[in-house]
CSV table of C-alpha atoms in Angstrom, one decimal:
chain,number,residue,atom,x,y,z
A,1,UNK,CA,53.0,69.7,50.1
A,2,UNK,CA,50.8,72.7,51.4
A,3,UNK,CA,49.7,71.8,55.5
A,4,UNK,CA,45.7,72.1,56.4
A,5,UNK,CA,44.8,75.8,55.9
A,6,UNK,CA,42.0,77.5,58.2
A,7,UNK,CA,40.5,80.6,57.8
A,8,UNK,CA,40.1,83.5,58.7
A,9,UNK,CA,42.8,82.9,61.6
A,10,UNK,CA,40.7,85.2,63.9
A,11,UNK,CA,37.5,86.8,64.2
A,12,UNK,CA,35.4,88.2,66.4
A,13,UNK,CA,31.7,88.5,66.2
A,14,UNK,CA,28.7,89.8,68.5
A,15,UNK,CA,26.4,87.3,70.6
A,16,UNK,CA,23.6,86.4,68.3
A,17,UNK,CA,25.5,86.4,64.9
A,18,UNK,CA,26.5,82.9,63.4
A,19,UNK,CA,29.5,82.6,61.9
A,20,UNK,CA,31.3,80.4,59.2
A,21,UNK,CA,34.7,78.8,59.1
A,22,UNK,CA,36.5,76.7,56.6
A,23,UNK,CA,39.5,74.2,56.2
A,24,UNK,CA,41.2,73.0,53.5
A,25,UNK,CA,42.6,69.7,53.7
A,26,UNK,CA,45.9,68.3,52.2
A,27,UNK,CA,45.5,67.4,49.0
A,28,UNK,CA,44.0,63.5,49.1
A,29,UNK,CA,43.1,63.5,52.6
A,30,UNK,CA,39.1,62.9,52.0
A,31,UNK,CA,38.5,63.3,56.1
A,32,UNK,CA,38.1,66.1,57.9
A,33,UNK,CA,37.6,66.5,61.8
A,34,UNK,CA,36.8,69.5,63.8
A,35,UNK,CA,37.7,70.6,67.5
A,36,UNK,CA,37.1,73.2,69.6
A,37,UNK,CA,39.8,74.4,72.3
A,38,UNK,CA,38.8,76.3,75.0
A,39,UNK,CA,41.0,77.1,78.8
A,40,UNK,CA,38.0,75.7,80.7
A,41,UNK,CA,37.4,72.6,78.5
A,42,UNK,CA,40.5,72.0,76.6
A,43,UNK,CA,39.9,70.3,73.2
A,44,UNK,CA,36.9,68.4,72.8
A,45,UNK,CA,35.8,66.9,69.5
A,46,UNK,CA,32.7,68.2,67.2
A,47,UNK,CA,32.5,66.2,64.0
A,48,UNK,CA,34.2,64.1,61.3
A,49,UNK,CA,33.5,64.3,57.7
A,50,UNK,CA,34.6,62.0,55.0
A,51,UNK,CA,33.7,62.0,51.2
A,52,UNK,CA,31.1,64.6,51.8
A,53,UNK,CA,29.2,62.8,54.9
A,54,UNK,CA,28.9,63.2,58.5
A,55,UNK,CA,30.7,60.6,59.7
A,56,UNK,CA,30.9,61.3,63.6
A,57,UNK,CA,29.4,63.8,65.5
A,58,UNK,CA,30.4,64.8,69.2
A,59,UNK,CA,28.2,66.3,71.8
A,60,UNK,CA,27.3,69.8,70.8
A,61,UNK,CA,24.1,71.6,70.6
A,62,UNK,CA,22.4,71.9,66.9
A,63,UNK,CA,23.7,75.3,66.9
A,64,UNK,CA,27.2,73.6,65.4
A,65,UNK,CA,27.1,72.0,62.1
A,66,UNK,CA,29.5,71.8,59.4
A,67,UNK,CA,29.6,70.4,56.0
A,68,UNK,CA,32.2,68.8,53.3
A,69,UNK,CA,32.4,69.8,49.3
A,70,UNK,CA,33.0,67.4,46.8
A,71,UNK,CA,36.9,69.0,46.6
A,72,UNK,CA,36.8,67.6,50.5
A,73,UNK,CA,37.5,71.3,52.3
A,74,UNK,CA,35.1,71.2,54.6
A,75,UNK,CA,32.9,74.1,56.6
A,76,UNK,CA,32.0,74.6,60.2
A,77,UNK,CA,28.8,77.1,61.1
A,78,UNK,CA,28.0,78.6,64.6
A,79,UNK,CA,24.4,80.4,64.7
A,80,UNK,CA,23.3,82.1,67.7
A,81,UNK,CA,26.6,82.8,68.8
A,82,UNK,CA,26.9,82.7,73.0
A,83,UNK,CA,30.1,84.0,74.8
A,84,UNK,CA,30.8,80.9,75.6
A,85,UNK,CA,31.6,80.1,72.1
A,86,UNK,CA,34.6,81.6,71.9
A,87,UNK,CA,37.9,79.3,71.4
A,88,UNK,CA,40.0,78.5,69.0
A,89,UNK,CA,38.7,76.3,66.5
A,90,UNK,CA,40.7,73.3,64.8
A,91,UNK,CA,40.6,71.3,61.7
A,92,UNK,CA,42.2,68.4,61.2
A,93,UNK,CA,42.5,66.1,57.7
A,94,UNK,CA,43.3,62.4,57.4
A,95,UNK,CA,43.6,60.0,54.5
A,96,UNK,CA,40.6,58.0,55.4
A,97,UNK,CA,38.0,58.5,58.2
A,98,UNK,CA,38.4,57.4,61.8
A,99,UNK,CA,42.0,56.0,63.1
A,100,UNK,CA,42.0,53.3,59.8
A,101,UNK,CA,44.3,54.7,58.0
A,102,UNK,CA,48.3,54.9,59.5
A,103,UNK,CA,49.2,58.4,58.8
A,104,UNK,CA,47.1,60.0,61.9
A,105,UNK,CA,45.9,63.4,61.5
A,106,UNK,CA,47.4,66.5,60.4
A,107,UNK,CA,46.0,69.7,62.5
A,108,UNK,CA,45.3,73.5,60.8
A,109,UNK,CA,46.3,76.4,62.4
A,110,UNK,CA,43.3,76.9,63.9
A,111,UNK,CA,40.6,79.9,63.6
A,112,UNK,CA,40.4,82.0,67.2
A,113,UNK,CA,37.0,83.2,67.4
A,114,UNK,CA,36.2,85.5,70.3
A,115,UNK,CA,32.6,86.3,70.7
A,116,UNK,CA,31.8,89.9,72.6
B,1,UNK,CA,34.9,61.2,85.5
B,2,UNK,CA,37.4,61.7,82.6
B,3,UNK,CA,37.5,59.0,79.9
B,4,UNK,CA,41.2,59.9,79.4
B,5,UNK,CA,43.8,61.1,82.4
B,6,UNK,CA,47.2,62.0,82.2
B,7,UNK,CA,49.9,62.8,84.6
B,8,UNK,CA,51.7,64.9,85.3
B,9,UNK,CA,49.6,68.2,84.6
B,10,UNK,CA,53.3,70.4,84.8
B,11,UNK,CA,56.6,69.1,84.3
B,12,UNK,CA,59.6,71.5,84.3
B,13,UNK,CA,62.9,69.2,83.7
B,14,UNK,CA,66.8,70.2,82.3
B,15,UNK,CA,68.1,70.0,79.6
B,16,UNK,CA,69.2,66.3,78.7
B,17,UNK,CA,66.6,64.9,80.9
B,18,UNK,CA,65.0,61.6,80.2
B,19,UNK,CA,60.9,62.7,80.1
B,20,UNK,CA,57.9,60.8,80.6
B,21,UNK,CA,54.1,61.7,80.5
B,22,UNK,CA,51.7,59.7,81.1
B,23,UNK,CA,48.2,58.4,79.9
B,24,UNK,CA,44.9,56.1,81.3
B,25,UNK,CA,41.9,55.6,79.5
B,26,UNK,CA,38.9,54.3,80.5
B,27,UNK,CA,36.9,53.3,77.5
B,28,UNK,CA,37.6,50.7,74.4
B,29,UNK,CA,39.7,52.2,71.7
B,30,UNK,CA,40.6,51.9,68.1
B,31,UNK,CA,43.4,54.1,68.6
B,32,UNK,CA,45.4,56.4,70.6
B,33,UNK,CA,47.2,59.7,69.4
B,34,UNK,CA,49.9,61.7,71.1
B,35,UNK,CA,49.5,65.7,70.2
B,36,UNK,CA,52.0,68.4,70.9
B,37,UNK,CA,50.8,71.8,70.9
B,38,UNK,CA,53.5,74.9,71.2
B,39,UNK,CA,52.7,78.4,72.6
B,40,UNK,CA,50.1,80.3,69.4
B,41,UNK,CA,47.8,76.9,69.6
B,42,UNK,CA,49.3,74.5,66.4
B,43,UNK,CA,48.9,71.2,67.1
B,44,UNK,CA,51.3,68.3,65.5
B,45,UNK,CA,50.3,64.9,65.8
B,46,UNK,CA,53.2,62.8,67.1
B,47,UNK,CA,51.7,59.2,67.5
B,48,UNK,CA,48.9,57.3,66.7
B,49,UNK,CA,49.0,53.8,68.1
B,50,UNK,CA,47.2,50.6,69.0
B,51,UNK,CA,49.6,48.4,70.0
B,52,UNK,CA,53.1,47.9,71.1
B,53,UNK,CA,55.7,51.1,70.5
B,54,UNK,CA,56.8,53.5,68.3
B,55,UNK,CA,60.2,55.6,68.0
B,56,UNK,CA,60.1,58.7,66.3
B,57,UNK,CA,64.0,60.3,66.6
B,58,UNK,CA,63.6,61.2,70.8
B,59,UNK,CA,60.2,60.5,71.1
B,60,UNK,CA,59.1,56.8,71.4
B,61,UNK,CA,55.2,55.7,72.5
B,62,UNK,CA,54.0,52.8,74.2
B,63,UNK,CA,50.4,51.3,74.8
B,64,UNK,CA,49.3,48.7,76.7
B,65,UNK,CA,45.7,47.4,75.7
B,66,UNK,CA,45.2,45.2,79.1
B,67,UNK,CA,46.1,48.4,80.9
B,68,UNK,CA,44.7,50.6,79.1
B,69,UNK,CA,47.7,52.7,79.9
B,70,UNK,CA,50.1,54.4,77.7
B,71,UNK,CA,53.5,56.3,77.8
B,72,UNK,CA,55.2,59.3,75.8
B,73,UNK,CA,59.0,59.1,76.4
B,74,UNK,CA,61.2,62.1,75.6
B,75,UNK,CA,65.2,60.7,75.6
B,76,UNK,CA,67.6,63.5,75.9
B,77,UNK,CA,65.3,67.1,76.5
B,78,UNK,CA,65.8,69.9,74.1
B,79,UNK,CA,64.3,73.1,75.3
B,80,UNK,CA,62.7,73.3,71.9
B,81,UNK,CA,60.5,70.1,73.7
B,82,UNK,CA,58.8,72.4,75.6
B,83,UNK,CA,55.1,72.4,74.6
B,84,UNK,CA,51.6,70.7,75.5
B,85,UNK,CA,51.5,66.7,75.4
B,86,UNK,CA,47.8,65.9,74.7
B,87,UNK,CA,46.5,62.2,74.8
B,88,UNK,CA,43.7,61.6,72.8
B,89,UNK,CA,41.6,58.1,72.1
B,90,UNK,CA,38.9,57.5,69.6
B,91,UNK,CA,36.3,54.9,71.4
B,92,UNK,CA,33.4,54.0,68.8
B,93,UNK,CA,32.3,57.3,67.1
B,94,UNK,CA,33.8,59.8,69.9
B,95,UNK,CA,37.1,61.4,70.3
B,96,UNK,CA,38.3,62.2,74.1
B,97,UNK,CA,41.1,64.3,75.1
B,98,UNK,CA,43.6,64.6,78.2
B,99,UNK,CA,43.9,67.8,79.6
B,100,UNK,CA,47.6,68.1,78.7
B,101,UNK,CA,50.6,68.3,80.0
B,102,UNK,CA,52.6,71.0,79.8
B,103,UNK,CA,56.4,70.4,79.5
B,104,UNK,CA,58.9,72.9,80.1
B,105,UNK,CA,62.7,72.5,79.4
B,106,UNK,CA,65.1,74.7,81.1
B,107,UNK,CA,68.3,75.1,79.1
């Protein structure tokens, strides 16, 4: 079966532009998680969505949202980007929402985003 | 103070080498996962456990709730092993990551 797709699998954008990524899940996995990886801060968690809801949210400024379509790929948005944004982005999809279900997670490649 | 430690940061061992990295948490969990991430950034999910052990061909987990303590055992090192060994927990509605250890096995 086809993995968790990201894209794009880079970009690179100027401070003060926002910027949109997406994930597709596998195909029945209703929940999808975001992370973003950095050297300085390592992977740290940003939110969780399941059937189209924000299910969990970690501690990032507003600037970071994301949203879920009713096919369950799922969108992360930046606005205002800051230098400090850059990392490489993750998306992870799961069966069912938080650590219920037995299958854990299954990561994307990731998106790299480097903000000059 | 980090909700989640592990130890050993580095670990360079030879080939055939029994491995283990380890993991402390400080907060109540629903679950904890063992990630490997190779050179490029992909990230595979190895574990996820709550209780007890689990074998996966060379790899096996362990947790211990009372602890709050658990162990990712590599039996018999294959330089293809070499990657970063995250430990991650989910404790209510957040997600808290180890810093990683990064193995390296020398053929």
């Amino acid at each position: 079966k086809a993995g968790v797709t990201q894209t794009p699998r880079y970009l690179i954008k100027t401070r003060g532009q926002q910027v949109t990524l997406s994930c597709s899940p596998i195909s029945g996995h209703r929940s999808v998680s975001w992370y973003q990886q950095t050297p300085g801060q390592g992977l740290q968690f940003l939110f969780e969505y399941f059937s189209e809801t924000q299910r969990n949210k970690g501690n990032f400024p507003g600037r970071f949202s994301g949203r879920q379509f009713s096919n369950s790929r799922s969108e992360m948005n930046v606005s205002t980007l800051e230098l400090g944004d850059s990392a490489l982005y993750l998306c992870a999809s799961s069966l069912v929402s938080g650590d219920r279900g037995q299958d854990g997670y299954t990561f994307g490649s990731g998106t790299r985003l480097t903000v000059v | 103070k980090n909700e989640v430690e592990q130890s050993p940061q580095n670990l360079t061992a030879q080939e055939g080498e029994f491995i283990t990295i380890n993991c402390s948490y400080s907060v109540g969990i629903s679950a904890l996962h063992w990630l490997q991430q190779h050179p490029g950034g992909g990230i595979v999910s190895l574990f996820m456990l709550s209780s007890g052990k689990k074998k996966h061909g060379r790899l096996i987990a362990t947790i211990n709730i009372q602890e709050k303590h658990s162990s990712l055992h590599i039996t018999a090192s294959h330089p293809r092993d070499s990657a970063v060994y995250i430990c991650a927990v989910r404790s209510g509605n957040q997600f808290y990551f180890g810093t990683g250890t990064s193995l390296t096995v020398i053929p």
